[in-house]
Amino acid sequence: MRVVSGIQPTGKPHLGNYLGAIVNYVKLQDEAVAAGGECFIFLADLHAISQPHDPAELTRNTREMVATLVACGVDPAKTVLFNQAQVPAHAELQWLLNGTARMGWLNRMTQWKDKAGKNREGQSVALFTYPVLQAADVLLYQATHVPVGEDQKQHLELARDIAQKFNNDFCAEDAPLFTLPEPYIPPTAARIMSLRDGSAKMSKSDPSEMSRISLSDDPDTVMKKIRKARTDPEPLPSEEKGLNGRAEAINLIGIYTALTGKSTAEVLGEYGGQGFGAFKPALGEVLVETLRPINARFTELKDDSEALDAILARGAAQARESGGATLDAAYRALGLVRH
Ligand code: TYM
């Protein structure tokens, strides 16, 4: 079992990152250790330069993201925790895979279409080839399980297509180089929506702070954001089918079930027939209690940049070692002479 996933160190991590991905980094890290496998979690800092960014902020966010991941339970003793920029094999393998990826495949990526909008000509080349780097990230370590939210599913499918084409084009049939990675997407909370708009994803780039719960929000802020979260005026239904077409209610109940482990039926059994005035404070409390230990640990870690850098340096050394054989094999398969 090889677990591999990445998170961009841009902006403050939020509840969508936590429930969609980070919770599963921790779960799969423990499963990998128990199964004698390995877990690699990295900060996708190379991906972060695909859009306009402030260099000083990227450096600060990188350290803060390490502190956040450790505060959430990613354990550097169990997981190889590092940043891409310290492992040149990611960028090298991306270049090798650029020879295999097709323009048409990248043109179909919904994230590219959403981020570029009508101004494709004005985007960086990195934003367009971003999914090839993401494929390199997971193929380098022969990932089997890739914990991600729903929005990354298409990128993972592309990684499989690239792996398959490379294996077909350059490897003997009985000796494929790359393992085809499987996305590991949570059954609930795969797509946490904005608190202001039930049809938009909760996102670091939403200009409204009120649209998301940041993992560093204090209890008053959490309670305020939940109190002000957009809802419809109807009371909660007693049965699941009564949620049809009620995106905001589905989102809030989804967050509650993901945090408590209760089923939707149980939650509706408790709150059905009551207004959001009763449900929202309960949801706020659960969130505050989830974030309390994360915040406490984050505060302890965040200013010790030496310790945070040491975690990244150690992880990067391990990652360089682990990815070396696959990178060498990829160069060889392509007939490139390097000695
Ligand atoms: P990023 O940094 O946008 O998000 C990190 C993880 O959080 C998940 N996520 C969500 N899950 C549920 N609801 C949401 N509203 C929500 N918002 C974000 C994402 O699905 C992701 O799992 N391209 C990736 C980073 C990356 C990567 C990789 C991931 C680079 N290389 C290789 C996996 C494997 C990204 O930008 O994630």
PDB file of N, CA and C in Angstrom, residues 202-256:
ATOM      1  N   MET A 202     -16.453  25.095  -1.324  1.00  0.00           N
ATOM      2  CA  MET A 202     -15.696  25.862  -0.326  1.00  0.00           C
ATOM      3  C   MET A 202     -14.250  25.923  -0.825  1.00  0.00           C
ATOM      4  N   SER A 203     -13.697  27.145  -0.868  1.00  0.00           N
ATOM      5  CA  SER A 203     -12.405  27.288  -1.542  1.00  0.00           C
ATOM      6  C   SER A 203     -11.558  28.372  -0.878  1.00  0.00           C
ATOM      7  N   LYS A 204     -10.223  28.150  -0.926  1.00  0.00           N
ATOM      8  CA  LYS A 204      -9.293  29.137  -0.368  1.00  0.00           C
ATOM      9  C   LYS A 204      -9.364  30.442  -1.141  1.00  0.00           C
ATOM     10  N   SER A 205      -9.757  30.360  -2.409  1.00  0.00           N
ATOM     11  CA  SER A 205      -9.691  31.566  -3.237  1.00  0.00           C
ATOM     12  C   SER A 205     -10.989  32.379  -3.238  1.00  0.00           C
ATOM     13  N   ASP A 206     -12.033  31.895  -2.545  1.00  0.00           N
ATOM     14  CA  ASP A 206     -13.261  32.698  -2.462  1.00  0.00           C
ATOM     15  C   ASP A 206     -12.948  33.997  -1.719  1.00  0.00           C
ATOM     16  N   PRO A 207     -13.293  35.161  -2.312  1.00  0.00           N
ATOM     17  CA  PRO A 207     -12.955  36.425  -1.643  1.00  0.00           C
ATOM     18  C   PRO A 207     -13.647  36.591  -0.286  1.00  0.00           C
ATOM     19  N   SER A 208     -14.752  35.908  -0.049  1.00  0.00           N
ATOM     20  CA  SER A 208     -15.461  36.087   1.223  1.00  0.00           C
ATOM     21  C   SER A 208     -14.985  35.104   2.289  1.00  0.00           C
ATOM     22  N   GLU A 209     -14.434  35.666   3.396  1.00  0.00           N
ATOM     23  CA  GLU A 209     -14.029  34.850   4.558  1.00  0.00           C
ATOM     24  C   GLU A 209     -15.226  34.096   5.129  1.00  0.00           C
ATOM     25  N   MET A 210     -16.422  34.693   4.972  1.00  0.00           N
ATOM     26  CA  MET A 210     -17.635  34.096   5.539  1.00  0.00           C
ATOM     27  C   MET A 210     -18.054  32.823   4.788  1.00  0.00           C
ATOM     28  N   SER A 211     -17.424  32.574   3.633  1.00  0.00           N
ATOM     29  CA  SER A 211     -17.801  31.410   2.826  1.00  0.00           C
ATOM     30  C   SER A 211     -17.181  30.123   3.345  1.00  0.00           C
ATOM     31  N   ARG A 212     -16.161  30.265   4.211  1.00  0.00           N
ATOM     32  CA  ARG A 212     -15.446  29.047   4.643  1.00  0.00           C
ATOM     33  C   ARG A 212     -15.088  29.108   6.128  1.00  0.00           C
ATOM     34  N   ILE A 213     -14.936  27.921   6.716  1.00  0.00           N
ATOM     35  CA  ILE A 213     -14.382  27.809   8.062  1.00  0.00           C
ATOM     36  C   ILE A 213     -12.902  27.495   7.882  1.00  0.00           C
ATOM     37  N   SER A 214     -12.033  28.400   8.344  1.00  0.00           N
ATOM     38  CA  SER A 214     -10.596  28.108   8.293  1.00  0.00           C
ATOM     39  C   SER A 214     -10.247  27.276   9.512  1.00  0.00           C
ATOM     40  N   LEU A 215      -9.253  26.405   9.367  1.00  0.00           N
ATOM     41  CA  LEU A 215      -8.906  25.546  10.506  1.00  0.00           C
ATOM     42  C   LEU A 215      -8.365  26.374  11.671  1.00  0.00           C
ATOM     43  N   SER A 216      -7.913  27.605  11.380  1.00  0.00           N
ATOM     44  CA  SER A 216      -7.386  28.451  12.456  1.00  0.00           C
ATOM     45  C   SER A 216      -8.436  29.395  13.048  1.00  0.00           C
ATOM     46  N   ASP A 217      -9.697  29.275  12.627  1.00  0.00           N
ATOM     47  CA  ASP A 217     -10.737  30.164  13.182  1.00  0.00           C
ATOM     48  C   ASP A 217     -10.940  29.907  14.680  1.00  0.00           C
ATOM     49  N   ASP A 218     -11.131  31.002  15.437  1.00  0.00           N
ATOM     50  CA  ASP A 218     -11.395  30.814  16.876  1.00  0.00           C
ATOM     51  C   ASP A 218     -12.891  30.521  17.073  1.00  0.00           C
ATOM     52  N   PRO A 219     -13.263  30.057  18.287  1.00  0.00           N
ATOM     53  CA  PRO A 219     -14.651  29.632  18.508  1.00  0.00           C
ATOM     54  C   PRO A 219     -15.695  30.690  18.156  1.00  0.00           C
ATOM     55  N   ASP A 220     -15.443  31.960  18.503  1.00  0.00           N
ATOM     56  CA  ASP A 220     -16.444  32.995  18.203  1.00  0.00           C
ATOM     57  C   ASP A 220     -16.647  33.134  16.696  1.00  0.00           C
ATOM     58  N   THR A 221     -15.535  33.081  15.963  1.00  0.00           N
ATOM     59  CA  THR A 221     -15.618  33.209  14.497  1.00  0.00           C
ATOM     60  C   THR A 221     -16.384  32.033  13.909  1.00  0.00           C
ATOM     61  N   VAL A 222     -16.095  30.835  14.407  1.00  0.00           N
ATOM     62  CA  VAL A 222     -16.798  29.650  13.894  1.00  0.00           C
ATOM     63  C   VAL A 222     -18.296  29.794  14.135  1.00  0.00           C
ATOM     64  N   MET A 223     -18.672  30.160  15.370  1.00  0.00           N
ATOM     65  CA  MET A 223     -20.096  30.256  15.693  1.00  0.00           C
ATOM     66  C   MET A 223     -20.761  31.330  14.822  1.00  0.00           C
ATOM     67  N   LYS A 224     -20.058  32.436  14.612  1.00  0.00           N
ATOM     68  CA  LYS A 224     -20.626  33.517  13.797  1.00  0.00           C
ATOM     69  C   LYS A 224     -20.815  33.067  12.342  1.00  0.00           C
ATOM     70  N   LYS A 225     -19.801  32.402  11.799  1.00  0.00           N
ATOM     71  CA  LYS A 225     -19.900  31.975  10.392  1.00  0.00           C
ATOM     72  C   LYS A 225     -21.039  30.973  10.209  1.00  0.00           C
ATOM     73  N   ILE A 226     -21.207  30.082  11.179  1.00  0.00           N
ATOM     74  CA  ILE A 226     -22.286  29.084  11.058  1.00  0.00           C
ATOM     75  C   ILE A 226     -23.647  29.771  11.240  1.00  0.00           C
ATOM     76  N   ARG A 227     -23.714  30.692  12.189  1.00  0.00           N
ATOM     77  CA  ARG A 227     -24.982  31.412  12.412  1.00  0.00           C
ATOM     78  C   ARG A 227     -25.398  32.150  11.139  1.00  0.00           C
ATOM     79  N   LYS A 228     -24.392  32.717  10.453  1.00  0.00           N
ATOM     80  CA  LYS A 228     -24.709  33.509   9.253  1.00  0.00           C
ATOM     81  C   LYS A 228     -24.736  32.674   7.978  1.00  0.00           C
ATOM     82  N   ALA A 229     -24.447  31.382   8.085  1.00  0.00           N
ATOM     83  CA  ALA A 229     -24.428  30.540   6.869  1.00  0.00           C
ATOM     84  C   ALA A 229     -25.788  30.632   6.193  1.00  0.00           C
ATOM     85  N   ARG A 230     -25.750  30.671   4.858  1.00  0.00           N
ATOM     86  CA  ARG A 230     -27.000  30.813   4.121  1.00  0.00           C
ATOM     87  C   ARG A 230     -27.824  29.522   4.234  1.00  0.00           C
ATOM     88  N   THR A 231     -29.116  29.685   4.457  1.00  0.00           N
ATOM     89  CA  THR A 231     -30.023  28.529   4.478  1.00  0.00           C
ATOM     90  C   THR A 231     -31.342  28.971   3.869  1.00  0.00           C
ATOM     91  N   ASP A 232     -32.227  27.983   3.615  1.00  0.00           N
ATOM     92  CA  ASP A 232     -33.577  28.350   3.177  1.00  0.00           C
ATOM     93  C   ASP A 232     -34.455  28.505   4.428  1.00  0.00           C
ATOM     94  N   PRO A 233     -35.665  29.042   4.279  1.00  0.00           N
ATOM     95  CA  PRO A 233     -36.466  29.327   5.484  1.00  0.00           C
ATOM     96  C   PRO A 233     -37.217  28.108   6.039  1.00  0.00           C
ATOM     97  N   GLU A 234     -37.203  26.975   5.315  1.00  0.00           N
ATOM     98  CA  GLU A 234     -37.985  25.806   5.759  1.00  0.00           C
ATOM     99  C   GLU A 234     -37.327  25.132   6.962  1.00  0.00           C
ATOM    100  N   PRO A 235     -38.115  24.491   7.802  1.00  0.00           N
ATOM    101  CA  PRO A 235     -37.509  23.679   8.862  1.00  0.00           C
ATOM    102  C   PRO A 235     -36.812  22.463   8.251  1.00  0.00           C
ATOM    103  N   LEU A 236     -35.966  21.788   9.031  1.00  0.00           N
ATOM    104  CA  LEU A 236     -35.316  20.579   8.511  1.00  0.00           C
ATOM    105  C   LEU A 236     -36.369  19.482   8.354  1.00  0.00           C
ATOM    106  N   PRO A 237     -36.246  18.673   7.320  1.00  0.00           N
ATOM    107  CA  PRO A 237     -37.238  17.606   7.122  1.00  0.00           C
ATOM    108  C   PRO A 237     -36.964  16.432   8.072  1.00  0.00           C
ATOM    109  N   SER A 238     -37.952  15.551   8.235  1.00  0.00           N
ATOM    110  CA  SER A 238     -37.739  14.384   9.093  1.00  0.00           C
ATOM    111  C   SER A 238     -37.164  13.223   8.302  1.00  0.00           C
ATOM    112  N   GLU A 239     -37.303  13.291   6.973  1.00  0.00           N
ATOM    113  CA  GLU A 239     -36.773  12.196   6.147  1.00  0.00           C
ATOM    114  C   GLU A 239     -35.817  12.729   5.087  1.00  0.00           C
ATOM    115  N   GLU A 240     -34.900  11.859   4.662  1.00  0.00           N
ATOM    116  CA  GLU A 240     -33.852  12.292   3.726  1.00  0.00           C
ATOM    117  C   GLU A 240     -34.407  12.857   2.428  1.00  0.00           C
ATOM    118  N   LYS A 241     -35.495  12.269   1.930  1.00  0.00           N
ATOM    119  CA  LYS A 241     -36.004  12.748   0.632  1.00  0.00           C
ATOM    120  C   LYS A 241     -36.471  14.203   0.718  1.00  0.00           C
ATOM    121  N   GLY A 242     -36.779  14.651   1.915  1.00  0.00           N
ATOM    122  CA  GLY A 242     -37.172  16.050   2.102  1.00  0.00           C
ATOM    123  C   GLY A 242     -36.019  17.028   1.893  1.00  0.00           C
ATOM    124  N   LEU A 243     -34.789  16.508   1.738  1.00  0.00           N
ATOM    125  CA  LEU A 243     -33.633  17.397   1.501  1.00  0.00           C
ATOM    126  C   LEU A 243     -33.429  17.700   0.022  1.00  0.00           C
ATOM    127  N   ASN A 244     -34.171  16.985  -0.847  1.00  0.00           N
ATOM    128  CA  ASN A 244     -33.979  17.175  -2.292  1.00  0.00           C
ATOM    129  C   ASN A 244     -34.059  18.645  -2.693  1.00  0.00           C
ATOM    130  N   GLY A 245     -33.052  19.098  -3.439  1.00  0.00           N
ATOM    131  CA  GLY A 245     -33.054  20.468  -3.941  1.00  0.00           C
ATOM    132  C   GLY A 245     -32.669  21.508  -2.893  1.00  0.00           C
ATOM    133  N   ARG A 246     -32.268  21.075  -1.702  1.00  0.00           N
ATOM    134  CA  ARG A 246     -31.926  22.052  -0.640  1.00  0.00           C
ATOM    135  C   ARG A 246     -30.415  22.004  -0.377  1.00  0.00           C
ATOM    136  N   ALA A 247     -29.666  22.598  -1.316  1.00  0.00           N
ATOM    137  CA  ALA A 247     -28.200  22.454  -1.318  1.00  0.00           C
ATOM    138  C   ALA A 247     -27.560  22.908  -0.003  1.00  0.00           C
ATOM    139  N   GLU A 248     -28.021  24.030   0.549  1.00  0.00           N
ATOM    140  CA  GLU A 248     -27.378  24.561   1.763  1.00  0.00           C
ATOM    141  C   GLU A 248     -27.622  23.631   2.954  1.00  0.00           C
ATOM    142  N   ALA A 249     -28.863  23.122   3.042  1.00  0.00           N
ATOM    143  CA  ALA A 249     -29.190  22.203   4.146  1.00  0.00           C
ATOM    144  C   ALA A 249     -28.375  20.913   4.007  1.00  0.00           C
ATOM    145  N   ILE A 250     -28.272  20.417   2.784  1.00  0.00           N
ATOM    146  CA  ILE A 250     -27.502  19.183   2.542  1.00  0.00           C
ATOM    147  C   ILE A 250     -26.048  19.389   2.979  1.00  0.00           C
ATOM    148  N   ASN A 251     -25.509  20.567   2.652  1.00  0.00           N
ATOM    149  CA  ASN A 251     -24.109  20.847   2.994  1.00  0.00           C
ATOM    150  C   ASN A 251     -23.897  20.877   4.509  1.00  0.00           C
ATOM    151  N   LEU A 252     -24.766  21.599   5.218  1.00  0.00           N
ATOM    152  CA  LEU A 252     -24.582  21.722   6.670  1.00  0.00           C
ATOM    153  C   LEU A 252     -24.768  20.366   7.359  1.00  0.00           C
ATOM    154  N   ILE A 253     -25.746  19.610   6.904  1.00  0.00           N
ATOM    155  CA  ILE A 253     -25.962  18.288   7.501  1.00  0.00           C
ATOM    156  C   ILE A 253     -24.792  17.358   7.146  1.00  0.00           C
ATOM    157  N   GLY A 254     -24.291  17.497   5.921  1.00  0.00           N
ATOM    158  CA  GLY A 254     -23.122  16.692   5.503  1.00  0.00           C
ATOM    159  C   GLY A 254     -21.914  16.974   6.398  1.00  0.00           C
ATOM    160  N   ILE A 255     -21.703  18.245   6.726  1.00  0.00           N
ATOM    161  CA  ILE A 255     -20.575  18.604   7.600  1.00  0.00           C
ATOM    162  C   ILE A 255     -20.781  17.964   8.978  1.00  0.00           C
ATOM    163  N   TYR A 256     -22.023  18.056   9.460  1.00  0.00           N
ATOM    164  CA  TYR A 256     -22.321  17.515  10.796  1.00  0.00           C
ATOM    165  C   TYR A 256     -22.098  15.999  10.835  1.00  0.00           C
TER     166      TYR A 256
END
